[in-house]
Amino acid sequence: MAKPASPAASIRIRIAYGSDIAIGQGKADLLEAIGQTGSISAGARLLEMSYRKAWLLVDEMNQCFRSPVVLAAKGGAQGGGAHLTPIGEEALKRFREIQAKAATAIEADVRAFRKRLLD
């Protein structure tokens, strides 16, 4: 997962849809974790997040996009699991690109700002 370069200052980008946050750092991290683990619950554990919170974040993302970003199958004999849909993979990729472009564009300003913060 992408972490800020320094704990002193960080920039957080969120893409809103109405009053909801369609995707931000935490939701992107959750999408990555679900993609890595194949499970909402395992992804939540990886991020030290409750399953309920992870499920609510996934549900909010699924409501914001034209089609779901994550599809989940219930457990049982077949084992259940979850995976990113093509829309979910694209949303994650585009969000990470936005983050990278923004970080590059403001790098010098953030560096100057950090010099004025307590260490």
PDB file of N, CA and C in Angstrom, residues 26-106:
ATOM      1  N   GLY A  26      -7.972   5.329   1.644  1.00  0.00           N
ATOM      2  CA  GLY A  26      -8.389   4.134   2.377  1.00  0.00           C
ATOM      3  C   GLY A  26      -9.136   3.139   1.509  1.00  0.00           C
ATOM      4  N   LYS A  27     -10.021   3.631   0.679  1.00  0.00           N
ATOM      5  CA  LYS A  27     -10.781   2.744  -0.205  1.00  0.00           C
ATOM      6  C   LYS A  27      -9.867   2.128  -1.264  1.00  0.00           C
ATOM      7  N   ALA A  28      -8.920   2.896  -1.765  1.00  0.00           N
ATOM      8  CA  ALA A  28      -7.967   2.345  -2.733  1.00  0.00           C
ATOM      9  C   ALA A  28      -7.128   1.257  -2.074  1.00  0.00           C
ATOM     10  N   ASP A  29      -6.676   1.500  -0.849  1.00  0.00           N
ATOM     11  CA  ASP A  29      -5.916   0.482  -0.124  1.00  0.00           C
ATOM     12  C   ASP A  29      -6.764  -0.777   0.064  1.00  0.00           C
ATOM     13  N   LEU A  30      -8.042  -0.600   0.372  1.00  0.00           N
ATOM     14  CA  LEU A  30      -8.936  -1.749   0.539  1.00  0.00           C
ATOM     15  C   LEU A  30      -9.102  -2.508  -0.772  1.00  0.00           C
ATOM     16  N   LEU A  31      -9.277  -1.797  -1.872  1.00  0.00           N
ATOM     17  CA  LEU A  31      -9.377  -2.475  -3.169  1.00  0.00           C
ATOM     18  C   LEU A  31      -8.113  -3.292  -3.446  1.00  0.00           C
ATOM     19  N   GLU A  32      -6.945  -2.716  -3.172  1.00  0.00           N
ATOM     20  CA  GLU A  32      -5.695  -3.451  -3.375  1.00  0.00           C
ATOM     21  C   GLU A  32      -5.648  -4.703  -2.501  1.00  0.00           C
ATOM     22  N   ALA A  33      -6.066  -4.566  -1.243  1.00  0.00           N
ATOM     23  CA  ALA A  33      -6.038  -5.697  -0.318  1.00  0.00           C
ATOM     24  C   ALA A  33      -6.999  -6.797  -0.754  1.00  0.00           C
ATOM     25  N   ILE A  34      -8.176  -6.413  -1.221  1.00  0.00           N
ATOM     26  CA  ILE A  34      -9.134  -7.400  -1.727  1.00  0.00           C
ATOM     27  C   ILE A  34      -8.559  -8.087  -2.964  1.00  0.00           C
ATOM     28  N   GLY A  35      -7.947  -7.315  -3.843  1.00  0.00           N
ATOM     29  CA  GLY A  35      -7.320  -7.891  -5.029  1.00  0.00           C
ATOM     30  C   GLY A  35      -6.220  -8.879  -4.677  1.00  0.00           C
ATOM     31  N   GLN A  36      -5.438  -8.569  -3.644  1.00  0.00           N
ATOM     32  CA  GLN A  36      -4.339  -9.439  -3.224  1.00  0.00           C
ATOM     33  C   GLN A  36      -4.839 -10.709  -2.541  1.00  0.00           C
ATOM     34  N   THR A  37      -5.885 -10.577  -1.725  1.00  0.00           N
ATOM     35  CA  THR A  37      -6.321 -11.701  -0.885  1.00  0.00           C
ATOM     36  C   THR A  37      -7.496 -12.481  -1.462  1.00  0.00           C
ATOM     37  N   GLY A  38      -8.260 -11.860  -2.364  1.00  0.00           N
ATOM     38  CA  GLY A  38      -9.444 -12.521  -2.903  1.00  0.00           C
ATOM     39  C   GLY A  38     -10.593 -12.580  -1.923  1.00  0.00           C
ATOM     40  N   SER A  39     -10.587 -11.678  -0.947  1.00  0.00           N
ATOM     41  CA  SER A  39     -11.600 -11.724   0.105  1.00  0.00           C
ATOM     42  C   SER A  39     -11.748 -10.358   0.768  1.00  0.00           C
ATOM     43  N   ILE A  40     -12.985  -9.968   1.056  1.00  0.00           N
ATOM     44  CA  ILE A  40     -13.213  -8.721   1.795  1.00  0.00           C
ATOM     45  C   ILE A  40     -12.706  -8.884   3.218  1.00  0.00           C
ATOM     46  N   SER A  41     -13.014 -10.013   3.868  1.00  0.00           N
ATOM     47  CA  SER A  41     -12.596 -10.201   5.262  1.00  0.00           C
ATOM     48  C   SER A  41     -11.074 -10.289   5.379  1.00  0.00           C
ATOM     49  N   ALA A  42     -10.417 -11.003   4.477  1.00  0.00           N
ATOM     50  CA  ALA A  42      -8.947 -11.091   4.525  1.00  0.00           C
ATOM     51  C   ALA A  42      -8.317  -9.739   4.205  1.00  0.00           C
ATOM     52  N   GLY A  43      -8.906  -9.005   3.266  1.00  0.00           N
ATOM     53  CA  GLY A  43      -8.420  -7.665   2.957  1.00  0.00           C
ATOM     54  C   GLY A  43      -8.555  -6.745   4.158  1.00  0.00           C
ATOM     55  N   ALA A  44      -9.676  -6.858   4.852  1.00  0.00           N
ATOM     56  CA  ALA A  44      -9.897  -6.044   6.055  1.00  0.00           C
ATOM     57  C   ALA A  44      -8.857  -6.385   7.129  1.00  0.00           C
ATOM     58  N   ARG A  45      -8.611  -7.673   7.339  1.00  0.00           N
ATOM     59  CA  ARG A  45      -7.608  -8.087   8.331  1.00  0.00           C
ATOM     60  C   ARG A  45      -6.229  -7.545   7.973  1.00  0.00           C
ATOM     61  N   LEU A  46      -5.885  -7.595   6.694  1.00  0.00           N
ATOM     62  CA  LEU A  46      -4.591  -7.082   6.232  1.00  0.00           C
ATOM     63  C   LEU A  46      -4.431  -5.605   6.597  1.00  0.00           C
ATOM     64  N   LEU A  47      -5.535  -4.872   6.539  1.00  0.00           N
ATOM     65  CA  LEU A  47      -5.501  -3.433   6.837  1.00  0.00           C
ATOM     66  C   LEU A  47      -5.854  -3.116   8.291  1.00  0.00           C
ATOM     67  N   GLU A  48      -6.020  -4.182   9.095  1.00  0.00           N
ATOM     68  CA  GLU A  48      -6.410  -4.024  10.505  1.00  0.00           C
ATOM     69  C   GLU A  48      -7.705  -3.232  10.624  1.00  0.00           C
ATOM     70  N   MET A  49      -8.698  -3.644   9.850  1.00  0.00           N
ATOM     71  CA  MET A  49      -9.997  -2.994   9.771  1.00  0.00           C
ATOM     72  C   MET A  49     -11.058  -4.057  10.056  1.00  0.00           C
ATOM     73  N   SER A  50     -12.161  -3.665  10.629  1.00  0.00           N
ATOM     74  CA  SER A  50     -13.227  -4.634  10.861  1.00  0.00           C
ATOM     75  C   SER A  50     -13.864  -5.037   9.529  1.00  0.00           C
ATOM     76  N   TYR A  51     -14.399  -6.248   9.503  1.00  0.00           N
ATOM     77  CA  TYR A  51     -15.087  -6.702   8.298  1.00  0.00           C
ATOM     78  C   TYR A  51     -16.262  -5.774   7.996  1.00  0.00           C
ATOM     79  N   ARG A  52     -16.998  -5.378   9.023  1.00  0.00           N
ATOM     80  CA  ARG A  52     -18.167  -4.513   8.812  1.00  0.00           C
ATOM     81  C   ARG A  52     -17.761  -3.206   8.139  1.00  0.00           C
ATOM     82  N   LYS A  53     -16.692  -2.581   8.631  1.00  0.00           N
ATOM     83  CA  LYS A  53     -16.246  -1.318   8.029  1.00  0.00           C
ATOM     84  C   LYS A  53     -15.838  -1.551   6.573  1.00  0.00           C
ATOM     85  N   ALA A  54     -15.097  -2.624   6.320  1.00  0.00           N
ATOM     86  CA  ALA A  54     -14.673  -2.927   4.950  1.00  0.00           C
ATOM     87  C   ALA A  54     -15.885  -3.146   4.058  1.00  0.00           C
ATOM     88  N   TRP A  55     -16.852  -3.904   4.549  1.00  0.00           N
ATOM     89  CA  TRP A  55     -18.049  -4.177   3.759  1.00  0.00           C
ATOM     90  C   TRP A  55     -18.803  -2.886   3.463  1.00  0.00           C
ATOM     91  N   LEU A  56     -18.913  -1.992   4.449  1.00  0.00           N
ATOM     92  CA  LEU A  56     -19.593  -0.711   4.240  1.00  0.00           C
ATOM     93  C   LEU A  56     -18.852   0.149   3.208  1.00  0.00           C
ATOM     94  N   LEU A  57     -17.525   0.141   3.256  1.00  0.00           N
ATOM     95  CA  LEU A  57     -16.746   0.905   2.273  1.00  0.00           C
ATOM     96  C   LEU A  57     -16.943   0.334   0.869  1.00  0.00           C
ATOM     97  N   VAL A  58     -16.917  -0.984   0.755  1.00  0.00           N
ATOM     98  CA  VAL A  58     -17.144  -1.625  -0.543  1.00  0.00           C
ATOM     99  C   VAL A  58     -18.541  -1.294  -1.047  1.00  0.00           C
ATOM    100  N   ASP A  59     -19.524  -1.376  -0.159  1.00  0.00           N
ATOM    101  CA  ASP A  59     -20.904  -1.075  -0.556  1.00  0.00           C
ATOM    102  C   ASP A  59     -21.033   0.365  -1.040  1.00  0.00           C
ATOM    103  N   GLU A  60     -20.396   1.303  -0.335  1.00  0.00           N
ATOM    104  CA  GLU A  60     -20.453   2.714  -0.752  1.00  0.00           C
ATOM    105  C   GLU A  60     -19.805   2.893  -2.121  1.00  0.00           C
ATOM    106  N   MET A  61     -18.657   2.248  -2.335  1.00  0.00           N
ATOM    107  CA  MET A  61     -18.022   2.346  -3.657  1.00  0.00           C
ATOM    108  C   MET A  61     -18.928   1.753  -4.728  1.00  0.00           C
ATOM    109  N   ASN A  62     -19.495   0.589  -4.451  1.00  0.00           N
ATOM    110  CA  ASN A  62     -20.375  -0.059  -5.431  1.00  0.00           C
ATOM    111  C   ASN A  62     -21.579   0.815  -5.768  1.00  0.00           C
ATOM    112  N   GLN A  63     -22.054   1.600  -4.810  1.00  0.00           N
ATOM    113  CA  GLN A  63     -23.194   2.488  -5.047  1.00  0.00           C
ATOM    114  C   GLN A  63     -22.809   3.723  -5.868  1.00  0.00           C
ATOM    115  N   CYS A  64     -21.546   4.108  -5.798  1.00  0.00           N
ATOM    116  CA  CYS A  64     -21.092   5.318  -6.498  1.00  0.00           C
ATOM    117  C   CYS A  64     -20.793   5.093  -7.976  1.00  0.00           C
ATOM    118  N   PHE A  65     -20.404   3.894  -8.331  1.00  0.00           N
ATOM    119  CA  PHE A  65     -20.013   3.618  -9.711  1.00  0.00           C
ATOM    120  C   PHE A  65     -21.179   3.030 -10.497  1.00  0.00           C
ATOM    121  N   ARG A  66     -21.114   3.136 -11.814  1.00  0.00           N
ATOM    122  CA  ARG A  66     -22.186   2.634 -12.688  1.00  0.00           C
ATOM    123  C   ARG A  66     -22.421   1.142 -12.540  1.00  0.00           C
ATOM    124  N   SER A  67     -21.360   0.429 -12.215  1.00  0.00           N
ATOM    125  CA  SER A  67     -21.478  -1.000 -11.930  1.00  0.00           C
ATOM    126  C   SER A  67     -20.522  -1.303 -10.777  1.00  0.00           C
ATOM    127  N   PRO A  68     -20.698  -2.432 -10.102  1.00  0.00           N
ATOM    128  CA  PRO A  68     -19.890  -2.721  -8.912  1.00  0.00           C
ATOM    129  C   PRO A  68     -18.386  -2.725  -9.185  1.00  0.00           C
ATOM    130  N   VAL A  69     -17.634  -2.303  -8.179  1.00  0.00           N
ATOM    131  CA  VAL A  69     -16.176  -2.352  -8.251  1.00  0.00           C
ATOM    132  C   VAL A  69     -15.657  -3.645  -7.629  1.00  0.00           C
ATOM    133  N   VAL A  70     -16.463  -4.233  -6.737  1.00  0.00           N
ATOM    134  CA  VAL A  70     -16.129  -5.501  -6.090  1.00  0.00           C
ATOM    135  C   VAL A  70     -17.344  -6.398  -6.169  1.00  0.00           C
ATOM    136  N   LEU A  71     -17.113  -7.659  -6.531  1.00  0.00           N
ATOM    137  CA  LEU A  71     -18.166  -8.673  -6.478  1.00  0.00           C
ATOM    138  C   LEU A  71     -17.754  -9.695  -5.435  1.00  0.00           C
ATOM    139  N   ALA A  72     -18.705 -10.053  -4.577  1.00  0.00           N
ATOM    140  CA  ALA A  72     -18.440 -11.014  -3.512  1.00  0.00           C
ATOM    141  C   ALA A  72     -19.373 -12.200  -3.645  1.00  0.00           C
ATOM    142  N   ALA A  73     -18.851 -13.370  -3.307  1.00  0.00           N
ATOM    143  CA  ALA A  73     -19.655 -14.589  -3.277  1.00  0.00           C
ATOM    144  C   ALA A  73     -19.702 -15.068  -1.836  1.00  0.00           C
ATOM    145  N   LYS A  74     -20.871 -15.505  -1.389  1.00  0.00           N
ATOM    146  CA  LYS A  74     -21.009 -15.992  -0.017  1.00  0.00           C
ATOM    147  C   LYS A  74     -20.182 -17.250   0.168  1.00  0.00           C
ATOM    148  N   GLY A  75     -19.759 -17.478   1.412  1.00  0.00           N
ATOM    149  CA  GLY A  75     -18.971 -18.664   1.754  1.00  0.00           C
ATOM    150  C   GLY A  75     -19.802 -19.926   1.652  1.00  0.00           C
ATOM    151  N   GLY A  76     -19.293 -20.984   2.199  1.00  0.00           N
ATOM    152  CA  GLY A  76     -19.975 -22.265   2.139  1.00  0.00           C
ATOM    153  C   GLY A  76     -19.059 -23.292   1.513  1.00  0.00           C
ATOM    154  N   ALA A  77     -19.644 -24.293   0.908  1.00  0.00           N
ATOM    155  CA  ALA A  77     -18.859 -25.380   0.323  1.00  0.00           C
ATOM    156  C   ALA A  77     -17.894 -24.885  -0.746  1.00  0.00           C
ATOM    157  N   GLN A  78     -18.322 -23.879  -1.504  1.00  0.00           N
ATOM    158  CA  GLN A  78     -17.466 -23.341  -2.572  1.00  0.00           C
ATOM    159  C   GLN A  78     -16.442 -22.337  -2.053  1.00  0.00           C
ATOM    160  N   GLY A  79     -16.571 -21.897  -0.805  1.00  0.00           N
ATOM    161  CA  GLY A  79     -15.553 -21.049  -0.198  1.00  0.00           C
ATOM    162  C   GLY A  79     -15.779 -19.553  -0.265  1.00  0.00           C
ATOM    163  N   GLY A  80     -16.650 -19.061  -1.108  1.00  0.00           N
ATOM    164  CA  GLY A  80     -16.895 -17.630  -1.176  1.00  0.00           C
ATOM    165  C   GLY A  80     -15.717 -16.865  -1.738  1.00  0.00           C
ATOM    166  N   GLY A  81     -15.588 -15.620  -1.354  1.00  0.00           N
ATOM    167  CA  GLY A  81     -14.488 -14.791  -1.823  1.00  0.00           C
ATOM    168  C   GLY A  81     -14.995 -13.523  -2.473  1.00  0.00           C
ATOM    169  N   ALA A  82     -14.081 -12.719  -2.929  1.00  0.00           N
ATOM    170  CA  ALA A  82     -14.416 -11.452  -3.588  1.00  0.00           C
ATOM    171  C   ALA A  82     -13.322 -11.131  -4.596  1.00  0.00           C
ATOM    172  N   HIS A  83     -13.698 -10.376  -5.601  1.00  0.00           N
ATOM    173  CA  HIS A  83     -12.714  -9.944  -6.591  1.00  0.00           C
ATOM    174  C   HIS A  83     -13.092  -8.578  -7.140  1.00  0.00           C
ATOM    175  N   LEU A  84     -12.077  -7.885  -7.640  1.00  0.00           N
ATOM    176  CA  LEU A  84     -12.317  -6.600  -8.289  1.00  0.00           C
ATOM    177  C   LEU A  84     -12.889  -6.861  -9.673  1.00  0.00           C
ATOM    178  N   THR A  85     -13.852  -6.068 -10.038  1.00  0.00           N
ATOM    179  CA  THR A  85     -14.397  -6.130 -11.388  1.00  0.00           C
ATOM    180  C   THR A  85     -13.477  -5.311 -12.301  1.00  0.00           C
ATOM    181  N   PRO A  86     -13.665  -5.384 -13.603  1.00  0.00           N
ATOM    182  CA  PRO A  86     -12.868  -4.516 -14.489  1.00  0.00           C
ATOM    183  C   PRO A  86     -13.033  -3.033 -14.129  1.00  0.00           C
ATOM    184  N   ILE A  87     -14.237  -2.625 -13.742  1.00  0.00           N
ATOM    185  CA  ILE A  87     -14.452  -1.226 -13.318  1.00  0.00           C
ATOM    186  C   ILE A  87     -13.644  -0.938 -12.052  1.00  0.00           C
ATOM    187  N   GLY A  88     -13.612  -1.874 -11.123  1.00  0.00           N
ATOM    188  CA  GLY A  88     -12.833  -1.709  -9.898  1.00  0.00           C
ATOM    189  C   GLY A  88     -11.351  -1.612 -10.170  1.00  0.00           C
ATOM    190  N   GLU A  89     -10.853  -2.466 -11.061  1.00  0.00           N
ATOM    191  CA  GLU A  89      -9.438  -2.415 -11.430  1.00  0.00           C
ATOM    192  C   GLU A  89      -9.096  -1.089 -12.092  1.00  0.00           C
ATOM    193  N   GLU A  90      -9.982  -0.617 -12.971  1.00  0.00           N
ATOM    194  CA  GLU A  90      -9.742   0.665 -13.644  1.00  0.00           C
ATOM    195  C   GLU A  90      -9.791   1.823 -12.658  1.00  0.00           C
ATOM    196  N   ALA A  91     -10.772   1.806 -11.752  1.00  0.00           N
ATOM    197  CA  ALA A  91     -10.892   2.878 -10.753  1.00  0.00           C
ATOM    198  C   ALA A  91      -9.638   2.946  -9.893  1.00  0.00           C
ATOM    199  N   LEU A  92      -9.153   1.791  -9.443  1.00  0.00           N
ATOM    200  CA  LEU A  92      -7.943   1.754  -8.625  1.00  0.00           C
ATOM    201  C   LEU A  92      -6.740   2.275  -9.408  1.00  0.00           C
ATOM    202  N   LYS A  93      -6.574   1.810 -10.631  1.00  0.00           N
ATOM    203  CA  LYS A  93      -5.451   2.245 -11.464  1.00  0.00           C
ATOM    204  C   LYS A  93      -5.490   3.753 -11.701  1.00  0.00           C
ATOM    205  N   ARG A  94      -6.648   4.261 -12.073  1.00  0.00           N
ATOM    206  CA  ARG A  94      -6.766   5.702 -12.336  1.00  0.00           C
ATOM    207  C   ARG A  94      -6.529   6.525 -11.076  1.00  0.00           C
ATOM    208  N   PHE A  95      -7.045   6.044  -9.931  1.00  0.00           N
ATOM    209  CA  PHE A  95      -6.845   6.773  -8.684  1.00  0.00           C
ATOM    210  C   PHE A  95      -5.364   6.835  -8.329  1.00  0.00           C
ATOM    211  N   ARG A  96      -4.661   5.717  -8.475  1.00  0.00           N
ATOM    212  CA  ARG A  96      -3.218   5.705  -8.182  1.00  0.00           C
ATOM    213  C   ARG A  96      -2.468   6.630  -9.149  1.00  0.00           C
ATOM    214  N   GLU A  97      -2.893   6.705 -10.396  1.00  0.00           N
ATOM    215  CA  GLU A  97      -2.275   7.630 -11.353  1.00  0.00           C
ATOM    216  C   GLU A  97      -2.522   9.077 -10.937  1.00  0.00           C
ATOM    217  N   ILE A  98      -3.734   9.382 -10.494  1.00  0.00           N
ATOM    218  CA  ILE A  98      -4.054  10.733 -10.016  1.00  0.00           C
ATOM    219  C   ILE A  98      -3.171  11.081  -8.830  1.00  0.00           C
ATOM    220  N   GLN A  99      -3.028  10.151  -7.897  1.00  0.00           N
ATOM    221  CA  GLN A  99      -2.176  10.396  -6.734  1.00  0.00           C
ATOM    222  C   GLN A  99      -0.737  10.690  -7.149  1.00  0.00           C
ATOM    223  N   ALA A 100      -0.216   9.895  -8.058  1.00  0.00           N
ATOM    224  CA  ALA A 100       1.173  10.074  -8.499  1.00  0.00           C
ATOM    225  C   ALA A 100       1.365  11.419  -9.194  1.00  0.00           C
ATOM    226  N   LYS A 101       0.425  11.776 -10.063  1.00  0.00           N
ATOM    227  CA  LYS A 101       0.516  13.065 -10.765  1.00  0.00           C
ATOM    228  C   LYS A 101       0.427  14.227  -9.784  1.00  0.00           C
ATOM    229  N   ALA A 102      -0.470  14.132  -8.834  1.00  0.00           N
ATOM    230  CA  ALA A 102      -0.632  15.200  -7.846  1.00  0.00           C
ATOM    231  C   ALA A 102       0.626  15.333  -6.993  1.00  0.00           C
ATOM    232  N   ALA A 103       1.178  14.205  -6.554  1.00  0.00           N
ATOM    233  CA  ALA A 103       2.386  14.238  -5.727  1.00  0.00           C
ATOM    234  C   ALA A 103       3.540  14.892  -6.475  1.00  0.00           C
ATOM    235  N   THR A 104       3.691  14.564  -7.741  1.00  0.00           N
ATOM    236  CA  THR A 104       4.752  15.166  -8.552  1.00  0.00           C
ATOM    237  C   THR A 104       4.529  16.658  -8.710  1.00  0.00           C
ATOM    238  N   ALA A 105       3.291  17.042  -8.968  1.00  0.00           N
ATOM    239  CA  ALA A 105       2.981  18.455  -9.214  1.00  0.00           C
ATOM    240  C   ALA A 105       3.215  19.331  -7.989  1.00  0.00           C
ATOM    241  N   ILE A 106       3.026  18.786  -6.796  1.00  0.00           N
ATOM    242  CA  ILE A 106       3.129  19.620  -5.587  1.00  0.00           C
ATOM    243  C   ILE A 106       4.341  19.285  -4.724  1.00  0.00           C
TER     244      ILE A 106
END
